[in-house]
C-alpha positions as protocol buffer text, in pm:
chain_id: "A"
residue {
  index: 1
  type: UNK
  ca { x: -3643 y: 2144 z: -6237 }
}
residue {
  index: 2
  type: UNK
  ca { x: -3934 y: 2110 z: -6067 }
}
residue {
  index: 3
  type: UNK
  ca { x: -4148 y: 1911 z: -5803 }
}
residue {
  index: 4
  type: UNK
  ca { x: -4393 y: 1804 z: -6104 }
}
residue {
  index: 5
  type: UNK
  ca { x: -4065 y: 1683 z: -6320 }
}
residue {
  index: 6
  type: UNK
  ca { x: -3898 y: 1501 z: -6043 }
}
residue {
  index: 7
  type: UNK
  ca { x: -4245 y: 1334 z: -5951 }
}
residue {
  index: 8
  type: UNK
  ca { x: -4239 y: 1216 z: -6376 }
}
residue {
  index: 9
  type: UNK
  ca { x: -3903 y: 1116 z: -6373 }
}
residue {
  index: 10
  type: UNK
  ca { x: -3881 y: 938 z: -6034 }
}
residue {
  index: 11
  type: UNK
  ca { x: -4215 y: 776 z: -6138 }
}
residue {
  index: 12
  type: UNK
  ca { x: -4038 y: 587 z: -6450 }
}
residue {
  index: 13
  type: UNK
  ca { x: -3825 y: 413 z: -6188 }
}
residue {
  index: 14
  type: UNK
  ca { x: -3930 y: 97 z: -6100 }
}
residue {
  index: 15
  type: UNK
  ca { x: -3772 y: 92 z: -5767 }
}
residue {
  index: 16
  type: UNK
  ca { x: -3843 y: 410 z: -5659 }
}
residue {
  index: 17
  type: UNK
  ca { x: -4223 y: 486 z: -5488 }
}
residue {
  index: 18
  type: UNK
  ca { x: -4281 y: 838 z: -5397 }
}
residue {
  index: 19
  type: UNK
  ca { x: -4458 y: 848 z: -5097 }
}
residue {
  index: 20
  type: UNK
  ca { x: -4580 y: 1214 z: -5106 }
}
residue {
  index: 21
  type: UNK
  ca { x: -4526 y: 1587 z: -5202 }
}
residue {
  index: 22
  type: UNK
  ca { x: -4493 y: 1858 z: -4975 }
}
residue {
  index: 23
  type: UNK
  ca { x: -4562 y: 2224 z: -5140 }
}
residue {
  index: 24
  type: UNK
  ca { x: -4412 y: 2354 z: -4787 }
}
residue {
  index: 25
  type: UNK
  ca { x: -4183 y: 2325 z: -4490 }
}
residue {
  index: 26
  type: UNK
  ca { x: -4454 y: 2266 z: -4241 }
}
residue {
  index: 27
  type: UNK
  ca { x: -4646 y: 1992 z: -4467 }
}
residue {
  index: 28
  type: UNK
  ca { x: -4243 y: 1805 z: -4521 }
}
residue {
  index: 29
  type: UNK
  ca { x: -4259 y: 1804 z: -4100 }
}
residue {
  index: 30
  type: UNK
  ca { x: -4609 y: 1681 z: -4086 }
}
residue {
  index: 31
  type: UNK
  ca { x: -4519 y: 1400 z: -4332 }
}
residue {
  index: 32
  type: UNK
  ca { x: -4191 y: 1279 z: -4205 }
}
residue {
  index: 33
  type: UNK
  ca { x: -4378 y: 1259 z: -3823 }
}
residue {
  index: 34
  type: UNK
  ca { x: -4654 y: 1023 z: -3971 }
}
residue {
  index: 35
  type: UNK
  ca { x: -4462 y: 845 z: -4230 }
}
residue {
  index: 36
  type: UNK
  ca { x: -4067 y: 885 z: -4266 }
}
residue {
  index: 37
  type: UNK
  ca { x: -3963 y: 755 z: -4623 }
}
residue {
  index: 38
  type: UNK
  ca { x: -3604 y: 631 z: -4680 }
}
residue {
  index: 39
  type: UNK
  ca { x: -3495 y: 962 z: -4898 }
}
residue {
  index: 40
  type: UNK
  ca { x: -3651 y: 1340 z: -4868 }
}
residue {
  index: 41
  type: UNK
  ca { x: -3560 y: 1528 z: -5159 }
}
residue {
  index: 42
  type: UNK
  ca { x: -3636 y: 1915 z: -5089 }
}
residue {
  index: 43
  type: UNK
  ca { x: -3534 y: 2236 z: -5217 }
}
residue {
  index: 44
  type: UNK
  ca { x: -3356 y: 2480 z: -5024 }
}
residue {
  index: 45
  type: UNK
  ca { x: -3491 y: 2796 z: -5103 }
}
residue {
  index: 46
  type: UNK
  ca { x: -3891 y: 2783 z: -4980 }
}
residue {
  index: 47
  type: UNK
  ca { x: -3970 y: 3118 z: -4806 }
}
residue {
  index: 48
  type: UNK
  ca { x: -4267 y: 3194 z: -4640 }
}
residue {
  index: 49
  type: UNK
  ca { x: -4302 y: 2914 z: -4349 }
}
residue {
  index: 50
  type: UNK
  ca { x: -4281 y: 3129 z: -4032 }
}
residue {
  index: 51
  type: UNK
  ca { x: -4229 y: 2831 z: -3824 }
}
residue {
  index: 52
  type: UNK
  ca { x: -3960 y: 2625 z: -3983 }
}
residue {
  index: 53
  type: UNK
  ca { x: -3823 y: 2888 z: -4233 }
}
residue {
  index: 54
  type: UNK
  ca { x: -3603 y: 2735 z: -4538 }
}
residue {
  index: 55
  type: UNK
  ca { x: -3212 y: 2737 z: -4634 }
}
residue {
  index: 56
  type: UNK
  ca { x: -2943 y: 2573 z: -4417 }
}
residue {
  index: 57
  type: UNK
  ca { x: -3185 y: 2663 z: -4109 }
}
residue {
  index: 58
  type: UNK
  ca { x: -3439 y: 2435 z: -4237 }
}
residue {
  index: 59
  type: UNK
  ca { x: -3168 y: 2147 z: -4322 }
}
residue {
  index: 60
  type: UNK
  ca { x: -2993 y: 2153 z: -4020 }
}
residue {
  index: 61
  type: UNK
  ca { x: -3350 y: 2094 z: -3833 }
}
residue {
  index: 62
  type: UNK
  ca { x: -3461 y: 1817 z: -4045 }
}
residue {
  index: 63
  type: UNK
  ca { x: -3098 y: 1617 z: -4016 }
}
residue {
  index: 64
  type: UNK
  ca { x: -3141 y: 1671 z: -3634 }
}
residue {
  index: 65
  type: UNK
  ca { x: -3503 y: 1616 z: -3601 }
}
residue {
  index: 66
  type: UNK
  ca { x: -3533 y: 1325 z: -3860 }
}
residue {
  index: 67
  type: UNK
  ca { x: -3189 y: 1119 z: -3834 }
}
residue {
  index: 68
  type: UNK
  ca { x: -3236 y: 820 z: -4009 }
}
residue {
  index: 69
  type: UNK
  ca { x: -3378 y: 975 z: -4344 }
}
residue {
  index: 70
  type: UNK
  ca { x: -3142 y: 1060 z: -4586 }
}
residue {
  index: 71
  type: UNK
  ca { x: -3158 y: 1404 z: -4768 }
}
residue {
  index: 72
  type: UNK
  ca { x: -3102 y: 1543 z: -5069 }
}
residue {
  index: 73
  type: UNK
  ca { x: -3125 y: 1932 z: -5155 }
}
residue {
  index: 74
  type: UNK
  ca { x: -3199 y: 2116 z: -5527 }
}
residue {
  index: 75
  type: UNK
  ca { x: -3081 y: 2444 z: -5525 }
}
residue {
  index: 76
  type: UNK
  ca { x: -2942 y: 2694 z: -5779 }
}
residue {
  index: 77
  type: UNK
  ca { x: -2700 y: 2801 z: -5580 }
}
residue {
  index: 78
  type: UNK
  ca { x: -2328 y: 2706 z: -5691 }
}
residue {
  index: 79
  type: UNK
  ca { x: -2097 y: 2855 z: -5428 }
}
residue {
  index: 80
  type: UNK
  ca { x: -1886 y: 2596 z: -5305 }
}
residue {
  index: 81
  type: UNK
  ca { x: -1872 y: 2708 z: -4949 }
}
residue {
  index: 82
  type: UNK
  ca { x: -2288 y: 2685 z: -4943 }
}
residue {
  index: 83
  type: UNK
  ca { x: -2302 y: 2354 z: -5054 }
}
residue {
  index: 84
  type: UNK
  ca { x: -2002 y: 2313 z: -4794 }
}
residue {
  index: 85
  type: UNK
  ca { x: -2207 y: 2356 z: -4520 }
}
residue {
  index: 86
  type: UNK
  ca { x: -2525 y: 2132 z: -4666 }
}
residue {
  index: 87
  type: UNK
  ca { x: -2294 y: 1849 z: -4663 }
}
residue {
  index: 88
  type: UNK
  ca { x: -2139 y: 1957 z: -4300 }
}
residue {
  index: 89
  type: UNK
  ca { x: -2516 y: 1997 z: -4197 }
}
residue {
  index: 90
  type: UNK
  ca { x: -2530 y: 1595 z: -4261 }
}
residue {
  index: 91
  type: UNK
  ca { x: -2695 y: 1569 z: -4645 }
}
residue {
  index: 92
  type: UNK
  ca { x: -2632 y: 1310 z: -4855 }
}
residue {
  index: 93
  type: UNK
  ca { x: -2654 y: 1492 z: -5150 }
}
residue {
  index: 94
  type: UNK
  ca { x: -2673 y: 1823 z: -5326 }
}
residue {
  index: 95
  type: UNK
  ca { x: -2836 y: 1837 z: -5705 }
}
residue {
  index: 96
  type: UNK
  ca { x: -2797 y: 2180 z: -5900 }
}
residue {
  index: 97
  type: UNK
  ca { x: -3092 y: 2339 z: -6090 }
}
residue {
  index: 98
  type: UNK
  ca { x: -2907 y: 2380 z: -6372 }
}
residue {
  index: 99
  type: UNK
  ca { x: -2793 y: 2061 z: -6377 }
}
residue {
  index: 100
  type: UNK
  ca { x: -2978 y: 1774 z: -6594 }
}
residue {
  index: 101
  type: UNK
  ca { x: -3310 y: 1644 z: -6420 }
}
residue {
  index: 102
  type: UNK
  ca { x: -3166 y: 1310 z: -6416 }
}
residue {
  index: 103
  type: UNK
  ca { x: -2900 y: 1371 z: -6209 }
}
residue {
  index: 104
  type: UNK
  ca { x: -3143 y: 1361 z: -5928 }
}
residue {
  index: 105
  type: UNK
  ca { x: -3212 y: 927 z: -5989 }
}
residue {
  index: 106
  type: UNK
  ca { x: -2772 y: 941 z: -6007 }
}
residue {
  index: 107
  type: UNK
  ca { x: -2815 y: 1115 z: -5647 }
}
residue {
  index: 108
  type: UNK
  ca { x: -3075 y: 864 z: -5530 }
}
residue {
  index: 109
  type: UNK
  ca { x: -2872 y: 547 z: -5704 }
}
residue {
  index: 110
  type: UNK
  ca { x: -2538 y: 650 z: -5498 }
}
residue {
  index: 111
  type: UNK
  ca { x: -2735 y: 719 z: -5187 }
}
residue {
  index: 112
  type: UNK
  ca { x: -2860 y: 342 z: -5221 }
}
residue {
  index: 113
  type: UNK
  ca { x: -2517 y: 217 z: -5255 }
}
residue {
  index: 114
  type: UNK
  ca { x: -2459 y: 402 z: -4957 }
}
residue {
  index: 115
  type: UNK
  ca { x: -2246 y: 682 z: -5100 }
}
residue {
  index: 116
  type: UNK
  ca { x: -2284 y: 1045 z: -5125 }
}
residue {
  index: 117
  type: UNK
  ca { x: -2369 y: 1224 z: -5432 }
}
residue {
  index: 118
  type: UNK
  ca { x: -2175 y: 1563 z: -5543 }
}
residue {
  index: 119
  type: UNK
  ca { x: -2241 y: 1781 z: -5845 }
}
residue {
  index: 120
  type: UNK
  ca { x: -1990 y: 1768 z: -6125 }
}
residue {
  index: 121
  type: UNK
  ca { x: -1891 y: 2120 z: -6075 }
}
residue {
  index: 122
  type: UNK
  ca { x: -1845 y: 2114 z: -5702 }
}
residue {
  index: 123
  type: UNK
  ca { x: -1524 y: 2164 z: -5599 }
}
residue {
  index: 124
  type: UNK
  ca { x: -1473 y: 2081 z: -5208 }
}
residue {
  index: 125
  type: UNK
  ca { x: -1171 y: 2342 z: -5141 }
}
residue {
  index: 126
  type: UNK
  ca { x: -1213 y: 2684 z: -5347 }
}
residue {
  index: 127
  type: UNK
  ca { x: -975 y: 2845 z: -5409 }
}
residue {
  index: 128
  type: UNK
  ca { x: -916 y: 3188 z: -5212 }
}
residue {
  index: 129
  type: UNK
  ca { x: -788 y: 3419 z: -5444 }
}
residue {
  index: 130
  type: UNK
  ca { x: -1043 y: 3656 z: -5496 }
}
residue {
  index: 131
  type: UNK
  ca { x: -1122 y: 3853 z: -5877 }
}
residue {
  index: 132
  type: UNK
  ca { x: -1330 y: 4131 z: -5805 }
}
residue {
  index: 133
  type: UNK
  ca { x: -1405 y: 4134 z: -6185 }
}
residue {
  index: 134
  type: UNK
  ca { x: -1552 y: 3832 z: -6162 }
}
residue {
  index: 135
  type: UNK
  ca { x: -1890 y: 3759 z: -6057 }
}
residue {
  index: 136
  type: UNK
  ca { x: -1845 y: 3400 z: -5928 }
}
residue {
  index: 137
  type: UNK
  ca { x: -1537 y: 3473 z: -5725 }
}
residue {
  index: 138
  type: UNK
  ca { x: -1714 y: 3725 z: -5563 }
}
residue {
  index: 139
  type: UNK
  ca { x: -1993 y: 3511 z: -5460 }
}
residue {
  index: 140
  type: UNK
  ca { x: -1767 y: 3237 z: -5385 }
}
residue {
  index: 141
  type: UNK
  ca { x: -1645 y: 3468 z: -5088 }
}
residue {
  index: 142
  type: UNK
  ca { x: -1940 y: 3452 z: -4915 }
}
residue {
  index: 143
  type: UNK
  ca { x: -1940 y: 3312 z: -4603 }
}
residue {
  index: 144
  type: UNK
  ca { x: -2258 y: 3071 z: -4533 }
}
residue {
  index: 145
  type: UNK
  ca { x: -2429 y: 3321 z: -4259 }
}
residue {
  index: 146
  type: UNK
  ca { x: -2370 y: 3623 z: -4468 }
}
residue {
  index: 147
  type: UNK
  ca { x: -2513 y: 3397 z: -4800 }
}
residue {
  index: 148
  type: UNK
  ca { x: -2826 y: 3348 z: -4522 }
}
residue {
  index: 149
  type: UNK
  ca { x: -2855 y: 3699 z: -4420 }
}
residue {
  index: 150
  type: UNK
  ca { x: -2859 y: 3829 z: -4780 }
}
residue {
  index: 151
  type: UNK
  ca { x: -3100 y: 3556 z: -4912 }
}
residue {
  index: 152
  type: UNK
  ca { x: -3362 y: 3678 z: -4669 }
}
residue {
  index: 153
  type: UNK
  ca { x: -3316 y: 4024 z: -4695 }
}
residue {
  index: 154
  type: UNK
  ca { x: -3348 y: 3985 z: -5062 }
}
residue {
  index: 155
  type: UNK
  ca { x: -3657 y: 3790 z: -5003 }
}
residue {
  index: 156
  type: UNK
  ca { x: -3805 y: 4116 z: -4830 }
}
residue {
  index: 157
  type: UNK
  ca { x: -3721 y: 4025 z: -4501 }
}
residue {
  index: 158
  type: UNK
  ca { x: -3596 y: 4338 z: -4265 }
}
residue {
  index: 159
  type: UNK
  ca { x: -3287 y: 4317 z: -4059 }
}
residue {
  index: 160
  type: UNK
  ca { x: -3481 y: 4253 z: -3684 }
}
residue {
  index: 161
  type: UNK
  ca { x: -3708 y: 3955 z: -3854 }
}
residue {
  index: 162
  type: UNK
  ca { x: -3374 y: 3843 z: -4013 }
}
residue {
  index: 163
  type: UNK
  ca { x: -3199 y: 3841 z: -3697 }
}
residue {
  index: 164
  type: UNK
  ca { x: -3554 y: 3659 z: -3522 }
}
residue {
  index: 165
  type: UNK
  ca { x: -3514 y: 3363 z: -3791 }
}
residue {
  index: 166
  type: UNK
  ca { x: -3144 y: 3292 z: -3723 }
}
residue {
  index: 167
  type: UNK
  ca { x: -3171 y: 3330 z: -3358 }
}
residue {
  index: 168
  type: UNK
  ca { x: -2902 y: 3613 z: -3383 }
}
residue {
  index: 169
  type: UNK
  ca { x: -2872 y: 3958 z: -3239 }
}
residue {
  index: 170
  type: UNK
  ca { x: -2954 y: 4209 z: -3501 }
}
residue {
  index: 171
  type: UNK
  ca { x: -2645 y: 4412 z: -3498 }
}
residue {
  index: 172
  type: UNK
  ca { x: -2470 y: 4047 z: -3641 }
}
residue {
  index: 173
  type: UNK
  ca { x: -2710 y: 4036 z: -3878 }
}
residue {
  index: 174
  type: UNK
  ca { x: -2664 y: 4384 z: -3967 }
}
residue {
  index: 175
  type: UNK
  ca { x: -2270 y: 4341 z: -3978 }
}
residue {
  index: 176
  type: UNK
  ca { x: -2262 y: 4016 z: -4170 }
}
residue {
  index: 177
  type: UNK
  ca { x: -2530 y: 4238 z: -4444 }
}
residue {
  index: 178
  type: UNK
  ca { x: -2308 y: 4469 z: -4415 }
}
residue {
  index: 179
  type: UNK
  ca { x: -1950 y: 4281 z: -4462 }
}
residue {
  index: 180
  type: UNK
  ca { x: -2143 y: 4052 z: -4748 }
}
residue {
  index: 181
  type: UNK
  ca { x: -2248 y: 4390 z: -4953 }
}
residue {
  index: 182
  type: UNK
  ca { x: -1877 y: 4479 z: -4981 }
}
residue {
  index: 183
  type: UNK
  ca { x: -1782 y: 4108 z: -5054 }
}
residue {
  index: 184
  type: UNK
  ca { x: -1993 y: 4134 z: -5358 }
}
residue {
  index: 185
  type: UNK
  ca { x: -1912 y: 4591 z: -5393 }
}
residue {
  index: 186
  type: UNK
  ca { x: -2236 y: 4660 z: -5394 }
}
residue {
  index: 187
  type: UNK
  ca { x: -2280 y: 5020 z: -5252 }
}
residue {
  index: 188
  type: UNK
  ca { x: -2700 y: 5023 z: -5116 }
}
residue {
  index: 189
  type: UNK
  ca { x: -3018 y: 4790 z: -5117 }
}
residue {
  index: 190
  type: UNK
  ca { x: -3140 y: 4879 z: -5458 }
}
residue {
  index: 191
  type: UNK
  ca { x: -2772 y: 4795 z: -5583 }
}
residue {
  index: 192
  type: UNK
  ca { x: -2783 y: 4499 z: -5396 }
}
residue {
  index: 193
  type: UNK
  ca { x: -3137 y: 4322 z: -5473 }
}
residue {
  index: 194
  type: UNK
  ca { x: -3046 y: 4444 z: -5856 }
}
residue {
  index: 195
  type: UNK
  ca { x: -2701 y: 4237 z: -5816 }
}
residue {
  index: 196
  type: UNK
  ca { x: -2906 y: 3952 z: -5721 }
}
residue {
  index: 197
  type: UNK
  ca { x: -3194 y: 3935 z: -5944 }
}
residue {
  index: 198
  type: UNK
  ca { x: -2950 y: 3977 z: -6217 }
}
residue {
  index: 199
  type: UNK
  ca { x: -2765 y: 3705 z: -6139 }
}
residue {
  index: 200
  type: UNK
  ca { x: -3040 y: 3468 z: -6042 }
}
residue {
  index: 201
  type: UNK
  ca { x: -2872 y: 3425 z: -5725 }
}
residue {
  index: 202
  type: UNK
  ca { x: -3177 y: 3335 z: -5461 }
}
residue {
  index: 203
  type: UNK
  ca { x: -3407 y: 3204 z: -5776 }
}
């Protein structure tokens, strides 16, 4: 899924115009100041942009910044207490990866009617018990700042530039690494990024 195929597919759609396409954060904030469309439809993970970053930092500032557009997010990311806090952040919609690409014009249909769109597999209250033998459960215990922490230290940030980007103090940062490496029993960073590249779990 991506920016190319949602361009085609959105492009078949007689009511829908695409206004633009933004490769980065920084071009999506230049846009929406000169021309805000009805619907943004961005992806969550987009590292690189010092000045806005990406993830649930990036959301939050474009719901608060740009109020009136509506927002939809595409990320791989299943765990139900991530996509929690996209839809507590004020999206209207969250579209999985792995999903089918036309679930994105069933996200953009609802949003017209003026209801939210949530994936199939989403479930709004997961359940708490935790199975240490399963992967899923154990990513399902991570708590959205530790998910945060981890994605950008897996992304090569270090613990002080982590703790810059989140405007927190670096020993939280280092305590919510810390408390999310045992979540998923993971013993040091090579186990760690190796957990997550196996798992596709920033990709």
């Amino acid at each position: 899924m991506d920016s190319y195929g949602i361009r085609e597919l959105l492009g078949r759609d007689i009511n829908i115009t695409v206004d633009a396409v933004a490769a980065t954060p920084s071009e999506l904030v230049q846009q929406l100041e000169t021309s805000p469309p009805d619907v943004v439809i961005t992806d969550y993970s987009m590292p690189g942009d010092e000045q806005y970053g990406d993830g649930i930092r990036f959301i939050s500032y474009l719901q608060r910044r740009f109020e009136n557009v509506q927002l939809i997010v595409l990320t791989m990311v299943s765990n139900p207490m991530i996509i929690s806090s996209l839809y507590d952040a004020g999206v209207q919609g969250v579209v999985l990866k792995q999903d089918e690409l036309s679930e994105v014009l069933v996200a953009l249909h609802l949003l017209r009617q003026g209801v939210k769109y949530y994936p199939a597999t989403f479930k709004q209250y997961a359940s708490r018990a935790v199975l240490h033998s399963s992967v899923q459960e154990r990513l399902n215990t991570l708590s959205p700042r530790e998910f945060e922490v981890l994605r950008l230290f897996v992304q090569g940030n270090s613990i002080s530039n982590i703790a810059e980007q989140l405007n927190r103090s670096i020993k939280t940062v280092s305590s919510q690494k810390v408390t999310a490496m045992r979540k998923l029993n993971v013993d040091n960073n090579q186990d760690l990024i190796t957990f997550c590249s196996q798992h596709n779990l920033f990709t």
